[in-house]
Amino acid sequence: MTRPRRSATRSRPADPEVGLELELEIGPVAHGGHCVARHEGRVVFVRHALPGETVRARVTEGGKKFWRADAVEVREPSSDRVEPAWPAAGPGGVGGAELSHVALPAQRRWKEAVVAEQLQRLAGLETDVTVEAAPGDDERGGLGYRTRVELVTDAAGRAGMRRFRSHDVVPLDVMPLATPEVLALATSEGVFTRRWRPGQRLELVAPAGGTDALLLVDGTPWRRGRPDFRPNARRAVTETVEVSGAEHRYRVAADGFWQVHREAPAVLGGAVLDAVGDVSGATVLDLYSGAGLFTLPLAAAVGDGGHVVAVEGDEQAVKDARRNVHGLDRVDLRLGAVDRVLTGRAGADAAPVPAADVVVLDPPRAGAGRAVVDAMADREPRRIVYVACDPAALARDIGLLGERGYTLTGLRAFDLFPHTHHVEAVAVLDR
């Protein structure tokens, strides 16, 4: 290990460690898009590196427990290293593509290792994990998949994205992860070429394969280079998803939640239907149900003799869901925080949530937590299907469900965010 030196390219910051340059031997991957290294016994979480590499890294955050750093020069590269697919997301650049220097197969192995490590550490489970690619991603090099892109403008009014763990905005002239439809929208509205007001938020939404593209600027629809203040201005898009051979249509607020990968709704919808199994005539709880992505296929699966209770805390999402399930009497939508609805604390007038044969849940990144886990288990479903976007939260909740008698019987993981550390998983737990 060589002696640390100061970077000559940046002034001395408040934290004395920041800017320090170290030569590091890179160890295993860690949750969050980092690899683990050590410097004089201190843990250093290093981005833009690969296991087995020797790098020169610059400390970006100091601290008593650990440091964060970016690899700024690779002395001994890994065989899995490739030319970055998006250089603007490299060291010191924007967040959102921290693995673009990693070959796609190695990105999936990275995510497999993280999911397996979290399950072992937090749930005590030794599990083989395989991360599946979404259709078309290998052919496209993992690019061109985002149907939704959010940008912000810098002090000069240029559209861009924030640096990793920073409020600073890096201006951009392209976003390689965006679908061709999103990029066409950006071109038609001059997103990357015009000067906006500083501090504006730009949301570009373009359903895959459709013509329903929409730009929102600070929440206002934008049409032909100017804001559209008409009372009836369109603020929603139509998404069409085929799940298990059946086509479902959804009307979704442009600034509401929807899976960003063009194939994610179909991939996850199919995985959930496969996981629930035969639910004809059953009662299914669909928790954190959003605009109804899983609600519609589940309603078809339970049939006329079944019942789907969908619970969602976001008012706009429930409004969208009501429109999407219109005419399906077997669906009961509930608005309220999931833990409060399940435990009967959503209001005196709220009907109790019935016992369920199967529970499907798709919580936010923080996961479900003990209150929701206990409320689900109290209803004694025979099966729980857990859709997760964070392996640590999933592993923690699997551990909690294990305390209530549920065993992990199936797990599928999907690479629906290529060039990032994010991974989606569908876990099956049976009592």
Short mmCIF file of C-alpha atoms in Angstrom, two decimals, residues 14-428:
data_model
loop_
_atom_site.label_atom_id
_atom_site.label_comp_id
_atom_site.label_asym_id
_atom_site.label_seq_id
_atom_site.Cartn_x
_atom_site.Cartn_y
_atom_site.Cartn_z
CA ALA A 14 -14.28 20.77 6.05
CA ASP A 15 -13.83 17.02 6.64
CA PRO A 16 -10.09 16.42 6.66
CA GLU A 17 -10.38 12.98 5.03
CA VAL A 18 -12.29 14.19 1.95
CA GLY A 19 -9.96 14.48 -1.03
CA LEU A 20 -7.46 12.05 0.41
CA GLU A 21 -6.19 9.63 -2.25
CA LEU A 22 -5.43 6.02 -1.40
CA GLU A 23 -4.19 3.00 -3.24
CA LEU A 24 -6.58 0.20 -2.37
CA GLU A 25 -7.01 -3.48 -3.07
CA ILE A 26 -10.71 -3.98 -3.71
CA GLY A 27 -12.60 -6.71 -1.88
CA PRO A 28 -16.15 -8.07 -2.21
CA VAL A 29 -19.26 -6.23 -3.38
CA ALA A 30 -21.57 -4.62 -0.82
CA HIS A 31 -25.20 -3.58 -0.86
CA GLY A 32 -25.57 -0.09 -2.28
CA GLY A 33 -23.32 -0.21 -5.34
CA HIS A 34 -19.99 -0.27 -3.53
CA CYS A 35 -17.12 -2.66 -3.07
CA VAL A 36 -15.38 -3.08 0.27
CA ALA A 37 -11.73 -2.17 0.81
CA ARG A 38 -9.65 -1.44 3.89
CA HIS A 39 -7.13 1.25 4.66
CA GLU A 40 -5.16 0.90 7.88
CA GLY A 41 -7.96 -1.18 9.36
CA ARG A 42 -10.74 1.24 8.35
CA VAL A 43 -13.51 0.10 6.03
CA VAL A 44 -13.73 2.08 2.79
CA PHE A 45 -16.78 1.68 0.55
CA VAL A 46 -15.54 2.25 -2.99
CA ARG A 47 -17.70 3.03 -6.03
CA HIS A 48 -16.67 2.52 -9.66
CA ALA A 49 -14.44 -0.42 -8.75
CA LEU A 50 -14.63 -4.21 -9.07
CA PRO A 51 -13.57 -7.02 -6.75
CA GLY A 52 -9.91 -7.96 -7.17
CA GLU A 53 -8.84 -4.63 -8.66
CA THR A 54 -6.11 -2.35 -7.42
CA VAL A 55 -7.20 1.28 -7.73
CA ARG A 56 -6.34 4.80 -6.75
CA ALA A 57 -9.41 6.03 -4.90
CA ARG A 58 -10.38 9.50 -3.74
CA VAL A 59 -12.25 9.82 -0.44
CA THR A 60 -15.61 11.53 -0.95
CA GLU A 61 -16.97 11.22 2.61
CA GLY A 62 -15.09 10.77 5.86
CA GLY A 63 -16.30 9.53 9.21
CA LYS A 64 -15.34 7.64 12.32
CA LYS A 65 -16.85 4.29 11.29
CA PHE A 66 -16.09 4.14 7.57
CA TRP A 67 -15.17 6.23 4.56
CA ARG A 68 -16.67 6.45 1.08
CA ALA A 69 -14.48 6.81 -1.98
CA ASP A 70 -14.52 6.81 -5.79
CA ALA A 71 -12.03 4.84 -7.83
CA VAL A 72 -10.41 7.48 -10.04
CA GLU A 73 -7.64 5.37 -11.55
CA VAL A 74 -7.50 1.61 -12.11
CA ARG A 75 -4.02 0.15 -11.66
CA GLU A 76 -4.96 -3.52 -12.07
CA PRO A 77 -8.35 -3.96 -13.79
CA SER A 78 -10.77 -6.85 -13.46
CA SER A 79 -11.60 -8.92 -16.52
CA ASP A 80 -15.21 -7.85 -15.93
CA ARG A 81 -14.39 -4.17 -16.48
CA VAL A 82 -15.64 -2.58 -19.72
CA GLU A 83 -15.72 0.91 -21.15
CA PRO A 84 -18.42 2.78 -19.18
CA ALA A 85 -21.78 2.74 -20.94
CA TRP A 86 -22.46 6.20 -19.53
CA PRO A 87 -19.30 8.16 -18.64
CA ALA A 88 -21.34 11.00 -17.08
CA ALA A 89 -22.23 8.59 -14.28
CA GLY A 90 -18.57 7.85 -13.50
CA PRO A 91 -16.50 9.17 -10.58
CA GLY A 92 -17.78 12.55 -9.46
CA GLY A 93 -20.68 12.31 -11.89
CA VAL A 94 -24.41 11.78 -11.65
CA GLY A 95 -26.02 9.02 -9.65
CA GLY A 96 -28.07 6.36 -11.37
CA ALA A 97 -25.59 4.25 -13.33
CA GLU A 98 -22.85 3.33 -10.89
CA LEU A 99 -22.24 -0.07 -12.52
CA SER A 100 -21.91 1.09 -16.12
CA HIS A 101 -18.22 0.09 -16.03
CA VAL A 102 -19.20 -3.54 -15.35
CA ALA A 103 -20.05 -6.09 -18.06
CA LEU A 104 -23.75 -7.02 -17.94
CA PRO A 105 -23.23 -10.67 -16.91
CA ALA A 106 -20.95 -9.49 -14.11
CA GLN A 107 -23.54 -6.91 -13.03
CA ARG A 108 -25.98 -9.76 -12.49
CA ARG A 109 -23.43 -11.81 -10.59
CA TRP A 110 -22.82 -8.72 -8.44
CA LYS A 111 -26.53 -8.51 -7.63
CA GLU A 112 -26.76 -12.24 -7.00
CA ALA A 113 -23.97 -11.94 -4.44
CA VAL A 114 -25.67 -9.00 -2.71
CA VAL A 115 -29.08 -10.70 -2.46
CA ALA A 116 -27.53 -13.93 -1.19
CA GLU A 117 -25.40 -12.06 1.38
CA GLN A 118 -28.36 -10.09 2.71
CA LEU A 119 -30.48 -13.23 3.06
CA GLN A 120 -27.69 -14.98 4.91
CA ARG A 121 -26.85 -12.06 7.19
CA LEU A 122 -30.35 -10.79 8.00
CA ALA A 123 -32.52 -13.90 7.64
CA GLY A 124 -30.01 -16.67 8.35
CA LEU A 125 -30.74 -18.35 5.01
CA GLU A 126 -28.25 -19.92 2.62
CA THR A 127 -29.95 -19.45 -0.75
CA ASP A 128 -28.76 -19.81 -4.32
CA VAL A 129 -29.77 -16.68 -6.24
CA THR A 130 -30.00 -16.21 -10.00
CA VAL A 131 -30.73 -12.77 -11.42
CA GLU A 132 -32.73 -12.91 -14.65
CA ALA A 133 -32.34 -10.39 -17.46
CA ALA A 134 -35.37 -8.59 -18.82
CA PRO A 135 -36.29 -9.32 -22.46
CA GLY A 136 -34.22 -7.28 -24.91
CA ASP A 137 -31.69 -5.93 -22.43
CA ASP A 138 -28.73 -7.99 -23.59
CA GLU A 139 -29.36 -6.99 -27.20
CA ARG A 140 -29.48 -3.30 -26.20
CA GLY A 141 -26.47 -3.48 -23.89
CA GLY A 142 -28.68 -2.73 -20.91
CA LEU A 143 -29.52 0.72 -22.29
CA GLY A 144 -32.73 2.36 -23.49
CA TYR A 145 -35.04 0.86 -20.90
CA ARG A 146 -36.37 3.73 -18.75
CA THR A 147 -39.87 4.91 -19.69
CA ARG A 148 -39.69 7.56 -16.97
CA VAL A 149 -36.88 10.02 -16.40
CA GLU A 150 -36.69 12.85 -13.88
CA LEU A 151 -34.31 15.75 -14.41
CA VAL A 152 -33.56 18.97 -12.55
CA THR A 153 -32.09 22.23 -13.83
CA ASP A 154 -28.89 23.87 -12.66
CA ALA A 155 -28.24 27.53 -11.85
CA ALA A 156 -27.86 28.25 -15.57
CA GLY A 157 -31.16 26.53 -16.42
CA ARG A 158 -29.58 23.47 -18.04
CA ALA A 159 -31.32 20.12 -17.58
CA GLY A 160 -29.35 17.46 -15.79
CA MET A 161 -29.15 15.17 -12.80
CA ARG A 162 -27.65 15.49 -9.34
CA ARG A 163 -24.26 14.19 -8.43
CA PHE A 164 -24.24 11.11 -6.24
CA ARG A 165 -25.15 12.10 -2.64
CA SER A 166 -25.10 15.78 -3.58
CA HIS A 167 -27.43 18.65 -4.45
CA ASP A 168 -25.10 19.78 -7.25
CA VAL A 169 -26.59 19.38 -10.73
CA VAL A 170 -24.55 18.00 -13.62
CA PRO A 171 -25.95 19.28 -16.96
CA LEU A 172 -26.58 16.56 -19.56
CA ASP A 173 -27.13 16.39 -23.30
CA VAL A 174 -28.43 12.82 -23.34
CA MET A 175 -29.68 10.11 -20.99
CA PRO A 176 -28.61 6.68 -22.36
CA LEU A 177 -30.87 4.69 -20.03
CA ALA A 178 -33.99 6.35 -21.49
CA THR A 179 -36.13 4.60 -24.13
CA PRO A 180 -36.20 5.95 -27.68
CA GLU A 181 -39.70 7.29 -26.97
CA VAL A 182 -38.44 9.30 -23.98
CA LEU A 183 -35.49 10.64 -26.00
CA ALA A 184 -37.83 11.60 -28.84
CA LEU A 185 -39.96 13.51 -26.34
CA ALA A 186 -36.84 15.24 -24.99
CA THR A 187 -35.85 16.25 -28.51
CA SER A 188 -39.29 17.53 -29.49
CA GLU A 189 -39.54 19.67 -26.36
CA GLY A 190 -35.91 20.83 -26.42
CA VAL A 191 -35.27 19.44 -22.96
CA PHE A 192 -31.48 19.33 -23.29
CA THR A 193 -31.04 22.33 -25.58
CA ARG A 194 -33.19 25.12 -24.12
CA ARG A 195 -32.58 27.12 -20.97
CA TRP A 196 -35.12 26.52 -18.24
CA ARG A 197 -35.60 28.43 -15.03
CA PRO A 198 -33.03 27.35 -12.41
CA GLY A 199 -34.26 24.70 -10.01
CA GLN A 200 -37.07 23.31 -12.16
CA ARG A 201 -38.07 19.65 -12.10
CA LEU A 202 -38.69 17.95 -15.44
CA GLU A 203 -40.50 14.60 -15.65
CA LEU A 204 -40.49 12.79 -18.99
CA VAL A 205 -42.91 9.87 -19.35
CA ALA A 206 -43.39 7.73 -22.44
CA PRO A 207 -45.14 4.33 -22.21
CA ALA A 208 -43.22 1.70 -24.13
CA GLY A 209 -44.31 1.43 -27.75
CA GLY A 210 -47.00 4.08 -27.37
CA THR A 211 -47.65 7.67 -28.45
CA ASP A 212 -48.90 8.81 -25.05
CA ALA A 213 -45.69 10.67 -24.09
CA LEU A 214 -45.91 13.56 -21.66
CA LEU A 215 -43.54 16.15 -20.19
CA LEU A 216 -44.30 17.73 -16.83
CA VAL A 217 -42.41 20.83 -15.70
CA ASP A 218 -42.82 21.41 -11.98
CA GLY A 219 -45.98 19.30 -12.23
CA THR A 220 -47.49 21.28 -15.14
CA PRO A 221 -48.05 19.54 -18.49
CA TRP A 222 -45.84 20.96 -21.24
CA ARG A 223 -46.94 20.92 -24.85
CA ARG A 224 -45.13 22.17 -27.93
CA GLY A 225 -42.58 24.14 -26.00
CA ARG A 226 -44.92 25.86 -23.56
CA PRO A 227 -46.93 25.08 -20.41
CA ASP A 228 -50.45 23.79 -20.93
CA PHE A 229 -52.62 25.47 -18.30
CA ARG A 230 -55.94 24.26 -19.72
CA PRO A 231 -58.19 22.74 -17.04
CA ASN A 232 -58.52 19.57 -19.12
CA ALA A 233 -54.81 19.30 -19.97
CA ARG A 234 -53.71 15.68 -19.98
CA ARG A 235 -51.80 14.63 -16.86
CA ALA A 236 -51.98 10.86 -17.22
CA VAL A 237 -50.67 8.21 -19.61
CA THR A 238 -52.03 4.83 -20.70
CA GLU A 239 -49.96 1.72 -20.00
CA THR A 240 -50.75 -1.60 -21.69
CA VAL A 241 -49.40 -4.75 -20.05
CA GLU A 242 -49.73 -8.36 -21.14
CA VAL A 243 -49.64 -10.84 -18.26
CA SER A 244 -50.04 -14.58 -18.84
CA GLY A 245 -51.60 -14.00 -22.26
CA ALA A 246 -54.16 -11.43 -21.07
CA GLU A 247 -53.88 -7.73 -21.90
CA HIS A 248 -54.58 -5.16 -19.20
CA ARG A 249 -54.84 -1.39 -19.67
CA TYR A 250 -54.01 1.15 -16.99
CA ARG A 251 -54.47 4.88 -16.79
CA VAL A 252 -51.71 6.24 -14.55
CA ALA A 253 -50.88 9.78 -13.41
CA ALA A 254 -47.71 10.85 -15.19
CA ASP A 255 -46.13 11.86 -11.89
CA GLY A 256 -47.43 8.79 -10.06
CA PHE A 257 -45.57 5.56 -9.36
CA TRP A 258 -45.12 3.03 -12.14
CA GLN A 259 -42.33 0.59 -12.89
CA VAL A 260 -39.72 2.42 -14.98
CA HIS A 261 -38.30 -0.47 -17.02
CA ARG A 262 -40.27 -0.96 -20.22
CA GLU A 263 -40.60 -4.71 -19.51
CA ALA A 264 -40.95 -4.57 -15.71
CA PRO A 265 -44.78 -4.49 -15.46
CA ALA A 266 -45.12 -7.65 -17.59
CA VAL A 267 -42.12 -9.41 -16.02
CA LEU A 268 -43.24 -8.76 -12.44
CA GLY A 269 -46.92 -9.32 -13.20
CA GLY A 270 -46.13 -12.72 -14.69
CA ALA A 271 -43.84 -13.62 -11.80
CA VAL A 272 -46.53 -12.72 -9.26
CA LEU A 273 -49.20 -14.76 -11.02
CA ASP A 274 -46.84 -17.72 -11.22
CA ALA A 275 -46.04 -17.33 -7.53
CA VAL A 276 -49.61 -17.15 -6.21
CA GLY A 277 -50.53 -20.35 -8.02
CA ASP A 278 -54.16 -21.42 -8.37
CA VAL A 279 -56.25 -18.77 -6.60
CA SER A 280 -59.55 -19.41 -8.34
CA GLY A 281 -62.30 -18.47 -5.88
CA ALA A 282 -59.76 -17.30 -3.29
CA THR A 283 -59.48 -14.11 -1.27
CA VAL A 284 -56.25 -12.27 -2.05
CA LEU A 285 -54.84 -9.19 -0.32
CA ASP A 286 -52.88 -6.88 -2.63
CA LEU A 287 -50.89 -4.58 -0.33
CA TYR A 288 -49.16 -1.39 -1.50
CA SER A 289 -51.22 -1.88 -4.62
CA GLY A 290 -50.50 1.44 -6.36
CA ALA A 291 -52.49 2.03 -9.51
CA GLY A 292 -53.41 -1.65 -9.69
CA LEU A 293 -50.54 -3.27 -11.59
CA PHE A 294 -51.07 -6.60 -9.81
CA THR A 295 -54.70 -5.97 -8.86
CA LEU A 296 -56.05 -6.47 -12.38
CA PRO A 297 -54.25 -9.78 -13.12
CA LEU A 298 -55.14 -11.04 -9.63
CA ALA A 299 -58.79 -10.14 -10.18
CA ALA A 300 -58.76 -12.18 -13.37
CA ALA A 301 -57.05 -15.07 -11.57
CA VAL A 302 -59.54 -15.29 -8.67
CA GLY A 303 -62.50 -15.27 -11.05
CA ASP A 304 -66.11 -14.43 -10.30
CA GLY A 305 -66.08 -16.45 -7.08
CA GLY A 306 -62.98 -14.73 -5.69
CA HIS A 307 -62.21 -11.46 -3.98
CA VAL A 308 -59.24 -9.05 -4.14
CA VAL A 309 -58.74 -6.45 -1.41
CA ALA A 310 -56.23 -3.83 -2.57
CA VAL A 311 -54.70 -1.46 -0.01
CA GLU A 312 -52.73 1.66 -0.95
CA GLY A 313 -51.76 4.78 0.99
CA ASP A 314 -51.38 7.23 -1.90
CA GLU A 315 -54.60 9.02 -2.78
CA GLN A 316 -53.69 9.65 -6.44
CA ALA A 317 -52.74 6.00 -6.92
CA VAL A 318 -56.07 4.85 -5.50
CA LYS A 319 -57.86 7.30 -7.77
CA ASP A 320 -56.06 5.76 -10.74
CA ALA A 321 -56.81 2.26 -9.47
CA ARG A 322 -60.53 2.99 -9.18
CA ARG A 323 -60.57 3.91 -12.84
CA ASN A 324 -58.51 0.87 -13.80
CA VAL A 325 -60.70 -1.66 -11.94
CA HIS A 326 -63.99 -0.05 -12.95
CA GLY A 327 -66.65 -2.72 -13.39
CA LEU A 328 -64.76 -5.39 -11.40
CA ASP A 329 -67.05 -5.94 -8.43
CA ARG A 330 -64.70 -8.59 -7.03
CA VAL A 331 -62.12 -5.83 -6.25
CA ASP A 332 -62.33 -3.84 -3.01
CA LEU A 333 -60.02 -0.80 -2.89
CA ARG A 334 -58.94 0.62 0.46
CA LEU A 335 -57.18 3.97 0.89
CA GLY A 336 -54.86 4.28 3.87
CA ALA A 337 -51.49 3.36 5.30
CA VAL A 338 -51.18 -0.40 5.02
CA ASP A 339 -50.37 -0.99 8.68
CA ARG A 340 -53.32 1.14 9.83
CA VAL A 341 -55.78 -0.46 7.41
CA LEU A 342 -54.74 -3.99 8.38
CA THR A 343 -54.89 -3.29 12.11
CA GLY A 344 -58.26 -1.52 11.98
CA ARG A 345 -56.86 1.94 12.74
CA ALA A 346 -57.83 3.52 9.42
CA GLY A 347 -61.03 5.06 10.82
CA ALA A 348 -64.21 4.13 12.61
CA ASP A 349 -66.10 3.76 9.33
CA ALA A 350 -63.51 1.51 7.68
CA ALA A 351 -64.61 -2.07 7.13
CA PRO A 352 -62.29 -4.71 8.60
CA VAL A 353 -59.90 -6.39 6.20
CA PRO A 354 -60.93 -10.04 5.84
CA ALA A 355 -58.80 -13.12 6.31
CA ALA A 356 -56.94 -14.05 3.16
CA ASP A 357 -55.82 -17.18 1.36
CA VAL A 358 -52.89 -15.38 -0.25
CA VAL A 359 -51.20 -12.03 0.37
CA VAL A 360 -49.27 -10.14 -2.30
CA LEU A 361 -47.25 -7.11 -1.22
CA ASP A 362 -45.01 -4.66 -3.05
CA PRO A 363 -43.77 -2.26 -0.37
CA PRO A 364 -41.52 0.76 -0.88
CA ARG A 365 -37.75 0.50 -0.45
CA ALA A 366 -38.01 0.52 3.35
CA GLY A 367 -39.95 -2.74 3.23
CA ALA A 368 -43.01 -3.80 5.21
CA GLY A 369 -41.68 -3.88 8.78
CA ARG A 370 -42.88 -5.72 11.85
CA ALA A 371 -46.33 -4.13 12.15
CA VAL A 372 -47.35 -5.13 8.62
CA VAL A 373 -45.67 -8.54 8.90
CA ASP A 374 -47.60 -9.31 12.09
CA ALA A 375 -50.87 -8.04 10.63
CA MET A 376 -50.42 -10.26 7.57
CA ALA A 377 -49.51 -13.29 9.63
CA ASP A 378 -52.52 -12.74 11.91
CA ARG A 379 -54.74 -13.45 8.89
CA GLU A 380 -53.03 -16.82 8.44
CA PRO A 381 -52.67 -16.83 4.65
CA ARG A 382 -51.29 -20.05 3.29
CA ARG A 383 -48.91 -18.11 1.03
CA ILE A 384 -47.27 -14.68 0.95
CA VAL A 385 -45.78 -13.32 -2.26
CA TYR A 386 -43.37 -10.47 -1.54
CA VAL A 387 -42.19 -8.16 -4.34
CA ALA A 388 -39.10 -6.28 -3.18
CA CYS A 389 -36.88 -3.55 -4.58
CA ASP A 390 -34.38 -3.66 -1.71
CA PRO A 391 -32.66 -6.93 -0.74
CA ALA A 392 -31.86 -5.75 2.80
CA ALA A 393 -35.48 -4.87 3.59
CA LEU A 394 -36.64 -8.13 1.98
CA ALA A 395 -34.21 -10.22 4.04
CA ARG A 396 -35.20 -8.47 7.25
CA ASP A 397 -38.90 -9.07 6.59
CA ILE A 398 -38.30 -12.70 5.59
CA GLY A 399 -36.64 -13.12 8.98
CA LEU A 400 -39.68 -11.58 10.70
CA LEU A 401 -42.03 -13.83 8.75
CA GLY A 402 -39.91 -16.81 9.76
CA GLU A 403 -40.70 -15.95 13.38
CA ARG A 404 -44.39 -16.28 12.47
CA GLY A 405 -44.02 -19.70 10.89
CA TYR A 406 -43.42 -18.83 7.24
CA THR A 407 -40.68 -20.47 5.20
CA LEU A 408 -39.06 -19.14 2.05
CA THR A 409 -40.01 -21.63 -0.67
CA GLY A 410 -39.20 -19.68 -3.81
CA LEU A 411 -37.19 -16.68 -4.95
CA ARG A 412 -36.76 -15.04 -8.34
CA ALA A 413 -34.62 -11.97 -8.90
CA PHE A 414 -34.73 -9.67 -11.92
CA ASP A 415 -32.27 -7.15 -13.33
CA LEU A 416 -34.78 -4.38 -14.05
CA PHE A 417 -32.29 -1.56 -13.46
CA PRO A 418 -29.23 -2.39 -15.60
CA HIS A 419 -26.08 -0.35 -14.91
CA THR A 420 -27.29 0.34 -11.36
CA HIS A 421 -27.02 -1.72 -8.17
CA HIS A 422 -30.80 -2.04 -7.86
CA VAL A 423 -32.45 -5.44 -8.19
CA GLU A 424 -36.06 -6.60 -7.95
CA ALA A 425 -37.06 -9.88 -6.30
CA VAL A 426 -40.24 -11.93 -5.94
CA ALA A 427 -40.15 -14.14 -2.87
CA VAL A 428 -42.65 -16.88 -2.00
#
